[in-house]
CSV table of C-alpha atoms in Angstrom, one decimal:
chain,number,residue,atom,x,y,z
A,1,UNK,CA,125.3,118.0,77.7
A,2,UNK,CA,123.0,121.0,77.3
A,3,UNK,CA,120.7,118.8,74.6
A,4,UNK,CA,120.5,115.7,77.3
A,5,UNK,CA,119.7,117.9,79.7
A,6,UNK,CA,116.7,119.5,78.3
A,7,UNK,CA,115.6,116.0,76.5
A,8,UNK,CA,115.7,114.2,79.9
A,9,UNK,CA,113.9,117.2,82.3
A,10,UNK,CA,111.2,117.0,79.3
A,11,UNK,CA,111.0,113.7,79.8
A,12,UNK,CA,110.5,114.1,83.4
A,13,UNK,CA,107.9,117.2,82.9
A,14,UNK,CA,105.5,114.4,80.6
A,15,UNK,CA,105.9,111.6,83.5
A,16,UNK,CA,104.8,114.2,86.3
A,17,UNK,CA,101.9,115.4,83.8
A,18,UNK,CA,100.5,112.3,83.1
A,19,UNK,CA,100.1,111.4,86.7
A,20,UNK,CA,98.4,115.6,86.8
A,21,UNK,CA,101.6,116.7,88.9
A,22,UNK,CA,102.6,119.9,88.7
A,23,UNK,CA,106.2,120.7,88.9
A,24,UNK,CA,108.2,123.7,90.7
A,25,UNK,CA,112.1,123.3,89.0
A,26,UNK,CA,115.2,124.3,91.2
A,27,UNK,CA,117.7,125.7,89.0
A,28,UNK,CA,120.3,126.8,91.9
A,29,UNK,CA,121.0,125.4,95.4
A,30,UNK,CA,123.5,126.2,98.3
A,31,UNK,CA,121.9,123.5,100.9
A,32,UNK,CA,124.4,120.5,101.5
A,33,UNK,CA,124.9,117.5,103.3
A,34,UNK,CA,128.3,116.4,102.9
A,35,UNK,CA,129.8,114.5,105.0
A,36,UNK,CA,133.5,114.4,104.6
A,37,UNK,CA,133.9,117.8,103.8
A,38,UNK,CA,136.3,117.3,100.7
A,39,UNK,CA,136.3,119.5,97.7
A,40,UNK,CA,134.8,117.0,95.3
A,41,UNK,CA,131.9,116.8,98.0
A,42,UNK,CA,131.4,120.4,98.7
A,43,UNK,CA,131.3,121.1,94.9
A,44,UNK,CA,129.5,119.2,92.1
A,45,UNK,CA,131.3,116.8,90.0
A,46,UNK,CA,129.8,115.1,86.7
A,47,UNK,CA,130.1,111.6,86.5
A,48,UNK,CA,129.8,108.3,88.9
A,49,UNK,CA,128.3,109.9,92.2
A,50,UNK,CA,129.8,108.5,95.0
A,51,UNK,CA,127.0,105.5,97.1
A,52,UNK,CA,125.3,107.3,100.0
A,53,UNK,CA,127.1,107.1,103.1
A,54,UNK,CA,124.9,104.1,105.5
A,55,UNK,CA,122.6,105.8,107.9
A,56,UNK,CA,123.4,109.2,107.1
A,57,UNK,CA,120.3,111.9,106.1
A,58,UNK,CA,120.9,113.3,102.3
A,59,UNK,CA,125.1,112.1,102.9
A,60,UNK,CA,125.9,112.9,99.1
A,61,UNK,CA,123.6,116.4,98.6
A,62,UNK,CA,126.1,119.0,96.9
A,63,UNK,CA,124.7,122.4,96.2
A,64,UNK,CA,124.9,123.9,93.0
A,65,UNK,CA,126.5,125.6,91.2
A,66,UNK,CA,129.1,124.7,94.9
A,67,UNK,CA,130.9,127.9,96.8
A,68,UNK,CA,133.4,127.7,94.2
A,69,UNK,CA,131.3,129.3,91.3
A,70,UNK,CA,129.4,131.1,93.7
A,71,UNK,CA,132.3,133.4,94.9
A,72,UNK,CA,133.7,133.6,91.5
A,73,UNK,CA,131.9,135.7,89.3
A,74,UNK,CA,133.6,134.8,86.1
A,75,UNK,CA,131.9,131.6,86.4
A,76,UNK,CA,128.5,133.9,86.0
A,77,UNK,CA,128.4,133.3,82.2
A,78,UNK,CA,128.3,130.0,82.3
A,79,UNK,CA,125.6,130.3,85.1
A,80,UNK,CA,123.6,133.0,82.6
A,81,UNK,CA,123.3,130.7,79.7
A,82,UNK,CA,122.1,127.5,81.7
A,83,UNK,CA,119.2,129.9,83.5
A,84,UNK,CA,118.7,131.4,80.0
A,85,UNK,CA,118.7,128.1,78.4
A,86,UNK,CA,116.5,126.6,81.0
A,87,UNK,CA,113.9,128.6,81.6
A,88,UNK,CA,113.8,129.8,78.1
A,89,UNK,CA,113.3,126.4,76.7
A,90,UNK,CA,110.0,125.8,79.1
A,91,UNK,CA,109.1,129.4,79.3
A,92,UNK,CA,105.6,129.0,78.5
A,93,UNK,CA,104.7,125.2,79.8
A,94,UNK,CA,102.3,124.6,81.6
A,95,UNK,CA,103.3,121.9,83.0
A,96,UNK,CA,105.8,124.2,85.2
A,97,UNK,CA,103.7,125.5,88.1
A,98,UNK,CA,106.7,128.3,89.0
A,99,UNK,CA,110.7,128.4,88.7
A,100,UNK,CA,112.4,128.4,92.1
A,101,UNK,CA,115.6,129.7,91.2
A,102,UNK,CA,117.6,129.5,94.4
A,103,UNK,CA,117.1,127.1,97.0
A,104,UNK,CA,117.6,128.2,100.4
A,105,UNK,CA,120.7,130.9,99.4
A,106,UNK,CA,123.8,131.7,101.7
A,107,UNK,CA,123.4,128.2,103.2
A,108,UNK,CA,126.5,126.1,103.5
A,109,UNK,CA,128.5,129.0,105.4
A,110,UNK,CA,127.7,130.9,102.3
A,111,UNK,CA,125.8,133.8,103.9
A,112,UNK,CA,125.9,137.1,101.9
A,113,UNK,CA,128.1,136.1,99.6
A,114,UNK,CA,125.3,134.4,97.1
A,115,UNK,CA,123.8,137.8,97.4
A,116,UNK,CA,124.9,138.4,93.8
A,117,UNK,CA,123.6,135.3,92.3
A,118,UNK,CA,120.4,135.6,94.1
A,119,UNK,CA,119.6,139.5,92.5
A,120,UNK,CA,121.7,138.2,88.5
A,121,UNK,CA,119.0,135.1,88.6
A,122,UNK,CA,116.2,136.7,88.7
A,123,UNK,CA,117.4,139.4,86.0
A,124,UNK,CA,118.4,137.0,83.5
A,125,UNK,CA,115.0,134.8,84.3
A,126,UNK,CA,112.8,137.9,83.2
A,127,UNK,CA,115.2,138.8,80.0
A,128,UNK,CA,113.5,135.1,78.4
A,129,UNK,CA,110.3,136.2,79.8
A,130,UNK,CA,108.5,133.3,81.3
A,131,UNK,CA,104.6,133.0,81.9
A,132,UNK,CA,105.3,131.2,85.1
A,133,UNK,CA,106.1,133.4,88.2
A,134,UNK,CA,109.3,133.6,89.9
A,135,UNK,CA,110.4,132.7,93.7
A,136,UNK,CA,113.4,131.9,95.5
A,137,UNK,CA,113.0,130.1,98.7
A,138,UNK,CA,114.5,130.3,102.2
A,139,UNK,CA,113.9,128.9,105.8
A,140,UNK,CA,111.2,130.0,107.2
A,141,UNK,CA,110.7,133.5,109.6
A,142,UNK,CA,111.8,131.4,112.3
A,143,UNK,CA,115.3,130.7,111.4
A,144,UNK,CA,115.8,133.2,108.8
A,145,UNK,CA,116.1,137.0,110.3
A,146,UNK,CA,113.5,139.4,108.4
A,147,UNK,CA,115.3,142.1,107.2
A,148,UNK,CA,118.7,139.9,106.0
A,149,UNK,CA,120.2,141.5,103.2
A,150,UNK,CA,119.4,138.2,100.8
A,151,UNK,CA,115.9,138.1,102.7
A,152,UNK,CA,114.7,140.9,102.3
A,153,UNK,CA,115.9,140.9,98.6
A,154,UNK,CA,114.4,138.4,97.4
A,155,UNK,CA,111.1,138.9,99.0
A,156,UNK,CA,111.8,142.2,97.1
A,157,UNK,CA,112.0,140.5,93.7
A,158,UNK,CA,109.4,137.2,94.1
A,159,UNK,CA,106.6,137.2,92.6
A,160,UNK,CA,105.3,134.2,94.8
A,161,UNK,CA,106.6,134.1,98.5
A,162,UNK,CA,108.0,130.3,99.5
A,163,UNK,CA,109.7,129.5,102.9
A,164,UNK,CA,110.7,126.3,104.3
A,165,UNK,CA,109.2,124.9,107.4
A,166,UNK,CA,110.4,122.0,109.8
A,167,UNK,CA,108.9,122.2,113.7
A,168,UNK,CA,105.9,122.0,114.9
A,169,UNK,CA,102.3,123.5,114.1
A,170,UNK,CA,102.4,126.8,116.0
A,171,UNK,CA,105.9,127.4,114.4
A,172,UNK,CA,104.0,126.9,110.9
A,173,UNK,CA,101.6,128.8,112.0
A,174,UNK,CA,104.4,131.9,112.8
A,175,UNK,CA,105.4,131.2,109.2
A,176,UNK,CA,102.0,131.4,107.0
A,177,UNK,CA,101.2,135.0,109.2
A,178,UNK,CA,104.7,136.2,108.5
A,179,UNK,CA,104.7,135.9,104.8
A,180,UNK,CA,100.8,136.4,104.3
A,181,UNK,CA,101.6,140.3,105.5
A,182,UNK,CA,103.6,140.9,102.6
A,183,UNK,CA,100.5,141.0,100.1
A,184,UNK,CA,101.8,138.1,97.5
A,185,UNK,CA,100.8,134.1,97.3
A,186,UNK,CA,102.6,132.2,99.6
A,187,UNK,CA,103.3,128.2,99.2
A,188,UNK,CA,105.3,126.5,101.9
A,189,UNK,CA,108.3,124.8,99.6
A,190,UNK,CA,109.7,122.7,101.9
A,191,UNK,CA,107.8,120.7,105.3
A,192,UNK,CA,107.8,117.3,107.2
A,193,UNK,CA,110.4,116.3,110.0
A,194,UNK,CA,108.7,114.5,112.5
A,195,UNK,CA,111.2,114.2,115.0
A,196,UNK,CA,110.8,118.1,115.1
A,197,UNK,CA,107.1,118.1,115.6
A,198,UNK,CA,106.1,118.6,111.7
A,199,UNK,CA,102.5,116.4,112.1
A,200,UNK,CA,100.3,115.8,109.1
A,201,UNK,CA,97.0,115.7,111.4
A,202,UNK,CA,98.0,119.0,112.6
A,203,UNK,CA,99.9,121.0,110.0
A,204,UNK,CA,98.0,120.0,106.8
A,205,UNK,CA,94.3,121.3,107.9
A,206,UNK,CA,96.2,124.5,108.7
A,207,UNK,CA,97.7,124.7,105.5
A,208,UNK,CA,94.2,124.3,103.8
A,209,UNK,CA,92.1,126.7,106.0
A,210,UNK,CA,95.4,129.2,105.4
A,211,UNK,CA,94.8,128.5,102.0
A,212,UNK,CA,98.6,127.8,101.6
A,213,UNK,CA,100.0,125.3,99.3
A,214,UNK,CA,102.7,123.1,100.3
A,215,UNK,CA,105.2,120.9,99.2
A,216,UNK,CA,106.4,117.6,101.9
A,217,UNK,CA,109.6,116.5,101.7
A,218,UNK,CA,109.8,113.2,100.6
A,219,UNK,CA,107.7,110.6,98.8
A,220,UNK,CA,109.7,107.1,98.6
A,221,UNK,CA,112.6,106.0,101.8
A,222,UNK,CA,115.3,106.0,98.9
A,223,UNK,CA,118.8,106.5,98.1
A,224,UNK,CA,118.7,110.2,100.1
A,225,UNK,CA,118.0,108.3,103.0
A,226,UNK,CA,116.2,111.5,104.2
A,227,UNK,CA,114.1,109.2,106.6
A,228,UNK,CA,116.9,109.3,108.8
A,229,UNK,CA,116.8,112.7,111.2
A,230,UNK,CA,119.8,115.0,111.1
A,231,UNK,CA,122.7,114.0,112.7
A,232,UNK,CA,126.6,114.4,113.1
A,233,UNK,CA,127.0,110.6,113.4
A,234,UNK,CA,125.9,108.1,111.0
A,235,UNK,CA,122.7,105.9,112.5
A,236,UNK,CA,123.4,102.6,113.2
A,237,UNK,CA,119.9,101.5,113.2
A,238,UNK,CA,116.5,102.3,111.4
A,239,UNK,CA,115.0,104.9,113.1
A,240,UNK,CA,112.0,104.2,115.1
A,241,UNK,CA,110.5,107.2,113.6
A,242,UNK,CA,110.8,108.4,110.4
A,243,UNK,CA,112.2,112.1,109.7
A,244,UNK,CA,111.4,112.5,106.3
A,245,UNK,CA,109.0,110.4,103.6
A,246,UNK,CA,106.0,108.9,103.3
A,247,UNK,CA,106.3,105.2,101.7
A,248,UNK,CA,108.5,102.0,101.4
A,249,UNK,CA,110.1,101.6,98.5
A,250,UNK,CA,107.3,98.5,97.5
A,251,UNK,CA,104.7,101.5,98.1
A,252,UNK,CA,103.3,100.7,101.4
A,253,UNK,CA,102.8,103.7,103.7
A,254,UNK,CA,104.9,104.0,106.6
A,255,UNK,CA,101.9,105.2,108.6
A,256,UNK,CA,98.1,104.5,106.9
A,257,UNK,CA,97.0,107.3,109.0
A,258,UNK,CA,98.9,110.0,107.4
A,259,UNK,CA,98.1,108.8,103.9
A,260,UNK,CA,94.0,108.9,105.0
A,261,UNK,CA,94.4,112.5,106.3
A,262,UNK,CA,96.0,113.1,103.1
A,263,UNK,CA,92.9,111.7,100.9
A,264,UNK,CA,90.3,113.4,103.3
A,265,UNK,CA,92.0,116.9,103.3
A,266,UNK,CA,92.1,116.5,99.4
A,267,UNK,CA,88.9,115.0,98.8
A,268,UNK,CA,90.5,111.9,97.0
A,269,UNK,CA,89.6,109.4,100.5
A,270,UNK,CA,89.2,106.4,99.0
A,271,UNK,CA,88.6,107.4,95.4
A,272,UNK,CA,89.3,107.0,92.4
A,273,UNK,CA,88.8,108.7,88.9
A,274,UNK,CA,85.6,107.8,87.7
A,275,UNK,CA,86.3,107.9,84.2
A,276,UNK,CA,89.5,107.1,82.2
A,277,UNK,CA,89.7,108.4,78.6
A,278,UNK,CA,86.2,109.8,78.5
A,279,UNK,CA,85.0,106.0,79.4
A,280,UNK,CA,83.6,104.9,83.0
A,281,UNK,CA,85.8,102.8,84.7
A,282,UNK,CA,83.2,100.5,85.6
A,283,UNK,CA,82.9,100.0,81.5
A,284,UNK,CA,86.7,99.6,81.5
A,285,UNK,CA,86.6,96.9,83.9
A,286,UNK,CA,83.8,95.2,82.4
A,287,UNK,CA,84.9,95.4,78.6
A,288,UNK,CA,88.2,93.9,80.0
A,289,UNK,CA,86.4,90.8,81.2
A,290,UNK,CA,85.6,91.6,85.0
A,291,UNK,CA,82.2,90.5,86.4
A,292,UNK,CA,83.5,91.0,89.9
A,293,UNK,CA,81.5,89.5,92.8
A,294,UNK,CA,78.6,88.6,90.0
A,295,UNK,CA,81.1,86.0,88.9
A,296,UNK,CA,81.3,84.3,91.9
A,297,UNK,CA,79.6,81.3,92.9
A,298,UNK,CA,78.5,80.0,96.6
A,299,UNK,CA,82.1,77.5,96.3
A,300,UNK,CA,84.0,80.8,95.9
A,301,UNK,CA,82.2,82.9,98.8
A,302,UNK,CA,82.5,80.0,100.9
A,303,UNK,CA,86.1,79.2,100.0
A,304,UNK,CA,87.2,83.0,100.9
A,305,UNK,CA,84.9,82.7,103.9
A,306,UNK,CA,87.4,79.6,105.5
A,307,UNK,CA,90.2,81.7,104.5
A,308,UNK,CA,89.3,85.0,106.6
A,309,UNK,CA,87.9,82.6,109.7
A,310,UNK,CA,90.8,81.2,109.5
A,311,UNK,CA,92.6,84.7,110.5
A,312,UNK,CA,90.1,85.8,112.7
A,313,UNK,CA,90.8,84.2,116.0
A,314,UNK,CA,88.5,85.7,118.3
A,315,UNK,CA,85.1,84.8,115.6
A,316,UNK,CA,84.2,88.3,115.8
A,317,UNK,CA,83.5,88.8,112.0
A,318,UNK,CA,86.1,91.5,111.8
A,319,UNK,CA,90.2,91.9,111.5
A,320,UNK,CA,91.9,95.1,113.5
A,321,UNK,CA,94.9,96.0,112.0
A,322,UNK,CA,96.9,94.6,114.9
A,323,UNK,CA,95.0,91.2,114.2
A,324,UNK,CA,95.6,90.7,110.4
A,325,UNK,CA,98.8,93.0,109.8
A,326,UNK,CA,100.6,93.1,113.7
A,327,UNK,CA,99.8,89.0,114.4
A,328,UNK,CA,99.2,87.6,111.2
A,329,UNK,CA,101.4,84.4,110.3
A,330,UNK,CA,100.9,84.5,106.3
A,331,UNK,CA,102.7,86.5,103.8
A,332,UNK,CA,105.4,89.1,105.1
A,333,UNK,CA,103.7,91.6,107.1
A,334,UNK,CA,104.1,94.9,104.1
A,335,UNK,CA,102.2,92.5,101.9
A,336,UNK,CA,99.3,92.1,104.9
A,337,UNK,CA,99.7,95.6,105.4
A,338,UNK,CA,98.6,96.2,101.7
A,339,UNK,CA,95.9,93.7,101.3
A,340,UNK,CA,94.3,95.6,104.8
A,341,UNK,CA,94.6,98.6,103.1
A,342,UNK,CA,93.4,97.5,99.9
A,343,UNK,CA,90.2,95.8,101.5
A,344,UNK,CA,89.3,98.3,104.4
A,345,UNK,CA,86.5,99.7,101.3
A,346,UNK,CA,85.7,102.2,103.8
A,347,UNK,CA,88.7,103.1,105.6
A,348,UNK,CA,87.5,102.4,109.1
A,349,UNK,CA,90.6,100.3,110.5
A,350,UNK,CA,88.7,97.8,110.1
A,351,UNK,CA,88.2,94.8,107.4
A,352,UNK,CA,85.1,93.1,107.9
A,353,UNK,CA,84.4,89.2,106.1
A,354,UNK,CA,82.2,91.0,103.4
A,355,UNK,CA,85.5,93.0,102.7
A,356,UNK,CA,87.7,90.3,102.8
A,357,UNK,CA,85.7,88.3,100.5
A,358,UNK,CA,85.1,91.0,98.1
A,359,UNK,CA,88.9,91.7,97.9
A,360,UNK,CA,89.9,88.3,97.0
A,361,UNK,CA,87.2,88.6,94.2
A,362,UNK,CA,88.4,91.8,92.5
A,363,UNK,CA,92.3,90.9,93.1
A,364,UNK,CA,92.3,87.4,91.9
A,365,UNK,CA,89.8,88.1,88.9
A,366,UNK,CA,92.5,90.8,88.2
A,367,UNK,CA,95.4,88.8,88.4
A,368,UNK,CA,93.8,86.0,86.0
A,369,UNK,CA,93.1,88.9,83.6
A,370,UNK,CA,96.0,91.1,83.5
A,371,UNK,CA,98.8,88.7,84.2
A,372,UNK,CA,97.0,86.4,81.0
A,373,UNK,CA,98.5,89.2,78.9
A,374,UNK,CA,101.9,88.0,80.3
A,375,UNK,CA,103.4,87.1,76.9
A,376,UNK,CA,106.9,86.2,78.1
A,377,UNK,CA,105.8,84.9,81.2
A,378,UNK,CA,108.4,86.5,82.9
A,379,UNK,CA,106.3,88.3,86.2
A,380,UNK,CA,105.9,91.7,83.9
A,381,UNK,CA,103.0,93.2,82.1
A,382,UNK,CA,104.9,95.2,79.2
A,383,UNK,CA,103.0,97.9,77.7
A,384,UNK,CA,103.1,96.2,74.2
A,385,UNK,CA,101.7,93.3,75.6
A,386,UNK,CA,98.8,94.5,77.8
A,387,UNK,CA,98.4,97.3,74.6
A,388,UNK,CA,98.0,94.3,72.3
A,389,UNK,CA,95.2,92.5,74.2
A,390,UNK,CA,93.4,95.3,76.1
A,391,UNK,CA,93.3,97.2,72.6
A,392,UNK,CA,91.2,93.9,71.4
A,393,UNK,CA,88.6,93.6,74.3
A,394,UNK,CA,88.1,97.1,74.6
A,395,UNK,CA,88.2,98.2,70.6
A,396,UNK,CA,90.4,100.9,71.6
A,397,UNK,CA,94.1,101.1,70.9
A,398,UNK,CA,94.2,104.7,72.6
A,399,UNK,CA,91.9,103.6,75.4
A,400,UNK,CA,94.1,100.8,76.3
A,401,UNK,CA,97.4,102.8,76.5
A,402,UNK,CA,95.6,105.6,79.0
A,403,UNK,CA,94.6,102.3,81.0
A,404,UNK,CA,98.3,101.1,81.1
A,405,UNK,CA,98.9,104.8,81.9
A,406,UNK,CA,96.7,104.4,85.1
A,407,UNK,CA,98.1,101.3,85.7
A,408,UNK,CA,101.8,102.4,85.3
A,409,UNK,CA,102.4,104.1,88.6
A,410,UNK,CA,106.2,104.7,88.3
A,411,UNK,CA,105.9,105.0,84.5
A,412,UNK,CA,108.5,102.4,83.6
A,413,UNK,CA,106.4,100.5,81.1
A,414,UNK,CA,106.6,97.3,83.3
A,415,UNK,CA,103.7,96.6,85.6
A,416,UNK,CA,103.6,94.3,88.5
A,417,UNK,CA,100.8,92.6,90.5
A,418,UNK,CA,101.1,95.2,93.1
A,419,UNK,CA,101.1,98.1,90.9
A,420,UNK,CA,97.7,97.6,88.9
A,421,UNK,CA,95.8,95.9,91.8
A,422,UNK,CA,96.3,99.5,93.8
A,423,UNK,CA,94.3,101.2,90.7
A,424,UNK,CA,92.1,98.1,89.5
A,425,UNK,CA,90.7,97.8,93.3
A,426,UNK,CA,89.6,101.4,93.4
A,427,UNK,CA,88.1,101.3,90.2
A,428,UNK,CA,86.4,98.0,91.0
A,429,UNK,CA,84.8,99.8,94.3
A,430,UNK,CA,84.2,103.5,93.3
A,431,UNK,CA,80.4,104.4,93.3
A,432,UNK,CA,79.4,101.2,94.3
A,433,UNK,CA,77.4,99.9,97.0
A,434,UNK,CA,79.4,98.8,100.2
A,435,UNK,CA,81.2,95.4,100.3
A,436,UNK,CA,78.2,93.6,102.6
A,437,UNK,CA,75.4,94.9,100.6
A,438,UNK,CA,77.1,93.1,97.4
A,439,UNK,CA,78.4,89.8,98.7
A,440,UNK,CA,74.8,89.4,100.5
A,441,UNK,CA,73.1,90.4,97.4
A,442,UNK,CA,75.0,88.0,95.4
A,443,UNK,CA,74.5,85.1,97.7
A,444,UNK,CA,70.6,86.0,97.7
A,445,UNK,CA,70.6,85.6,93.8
A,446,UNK,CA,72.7,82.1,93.8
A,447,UNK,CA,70.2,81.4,96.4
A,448,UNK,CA,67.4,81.8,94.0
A,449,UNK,CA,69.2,79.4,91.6
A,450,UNK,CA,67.9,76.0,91.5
């Protein structure tokens, strides 16, 4: 399905841009994780792929094209017009960062006998002459012997060098020094096991002062199961610490540290864009009907004020994370995880009653606003729907589709109380004054109020 294939992977390339994600496309792969061992495992099949195997890391990854086509060369042609048809198709988007064309090759108990398909990728990738440089990536200097016959070719014939990392700092370190030698851009491909010492706090300020890009394996715990650690045997519980992947599939973090190292090393901590098509998101907010904590009366500051004294047993003014996420008795503790989050305005660990009481202003002001566009009542913002009101109250049709955009995290054209309050409560916070100084000035002005 040559045509499918292209419409779909375009598809993909506009979700990734819209969110300003670059992509790096794998055409070929050797790396698998079967488990049985069978033919149909150890080489792709199209059609139904079989469930993942419970408590097994990556159980049904089959490389590609399998060791099949890669010992037999009079598969190549086949092989030549999907790179050709590929890469020619996208040969000049720039939504494509670089074309890996061989992940990891003479893996599977392949070794030298992908040799061929290594060095015939990269000469049929140049015949349709791409803008976007060419790589194919490998374990890193560690594991993989410099000086390997596939090695040392395609370090030969990359125009970008990529390895793969998973241990600790010192044996990224090894890695970044190794391939910085050879004189071309380096971008680590594939990082993050913690079992085997990979460490955000550690590894990702090295990777920045390297000036070495890098890609983590694993966004969402999923289908791959990949936050499982490698093993022979299935796992026949969650693992206390993840391997792989940084979020639950309802988009809480497994570990809120990692995510604010993440932000700081980026410069996004805590941020937000300040405009969204051309227009401040303070005047987005506003057009669409938000007055935020200048809505509020002394009945609602009080009322929010019970609520969070109420959770703070020990009167200090102030929740820990162990106090309102670890001990709390309301909610499930993912959704007190992600109100913390949400209200810690200043990512200090802690939430103090001015943040409390702001949060429960901006969420439920956006929850009366957004879920109002609710048409069919049935829990889901449709884009039509929020399209149709927003476009009214902010006299701007194409406005209110980059705001469903923003809104959209997963790009399904459904939104969900969780999904816009994540982007609504940045935007309702970002170069503002801190949560104390606006709750007290906003009692000081009802104060003034006969």
């Amino acid at each position: 399905d040559r045509d499918g294939l292209l419409e779909r992977f375009d598809k993909f390339l506009a979700i990734a841009a819209k969110h300003g994600i670059s992509v790096m496309p794998v055409l070929f792969d050797d790396c698998g994780f079967s488990a049985t061992g069978a033919s149909d495992q150890v080489n792709p099949h199209a059609g139904k792929q079989a469930d993942p195997i419970p408590g097994v890391h990556n159980s049904r990854w089959v490389p590609s094209p399998g060791p099949a086509m890669v010992r037999d060369r009079s598969t190549y042609g086949r092989l030549e017009v999907y790179v050709k048809g590929m890469i020619g198709r996208f040969a000049k988007d720039e939504r494509i960062l670089l074309w890996d064309l061989y992940n990891e090759p003479g893996n599977s108990g392949l070794g030298d006998e992908s040799y061929l398909l290594v060095e015939a990728s990269f000469g049929w990738a140049r015949e349709v002459g791409p803008t976007q440089p060419l790589t194919v990536g490998t374990a890193g200097a560690q594991v993989v012997s410099p000086g390997g016959k596939i090695d040392t070719r395609r370090l030969e014939l990359s125009d970008v060098n990529t390895f793969h990392t998973y241990g600790p700092r010192k044996a990224m370190a090894h890695d970044i020094a190794h391939f910085k030698r050879l004189g071309r851009p380096v971008l680590c491909t594939e990082w993050m096991a913690r079992t085997l010492g990979s460490n955000w706090a550690a590894d990702l300020p090295l990777l920045k002062d390297e000036k070495v890009g890098c890609y983590n394996w694993g966004l969402v715990k999923g289908r791959t199961q990949t936050h499982y650690p490698w093993s022979n045997k299935p796992w026949t519980k969650e693992p206390a610490v993840w391997f792989c992947d940084l979020f639950h599939a309802d988009g809480t973090p497994y570990d809120e540290n990692e995510i604010k190292v993440i932000g700081t090393l980026t410069g996004q901590a805590r941020s937000a864009s300040s405009k969204v098509g051309g227009v401040p998101v303070a005047k987005v907010l506003e057009r669409l009907g938000a007055k935020l904590e200048l809505g509020s009366e002394v009945k609602d500051l009080d009322r929010y004020s019970t609520h969070f004294d109420r959770t703070d047993p020990n009167r200090d003014g102030k929740h820990t994370k162990e106090e309102f996420v670890d001990k709390g008795r309301y909610m499930t503790p993912r959704a007190r995880a992600g109100i913390f989050r949400a209200a810690d305005g200043n990512a200090d660990g802690v939430v103090t009653k001015a943040e409390y009481v702001l949060n429960r202003i901006i969420t439920d002001e956006a929850k009366a606003i957004v879920q109002a566009m609710d048409d069919d009542e049935d829990g889901l913002v449709k884009r039509a729907e929020f399209v149709k009101h927003a476009a009214k109250l902010l006299a701007d049709h194409e406005l209110a589709e980059q705001v469903y955009n923003a809104f959209d995290a997963n790009a399904d054209g459904a939104i969900i109380i969780p999904e816009y309050l994540r982007v609504w409560g940045q935007w309702a916070r970002a170069g503002r004054q801190p949560a104390e100084r606006r709750i007290a000035a906003r009692r000081a002005k009802l104060a003034e109020c006969p």
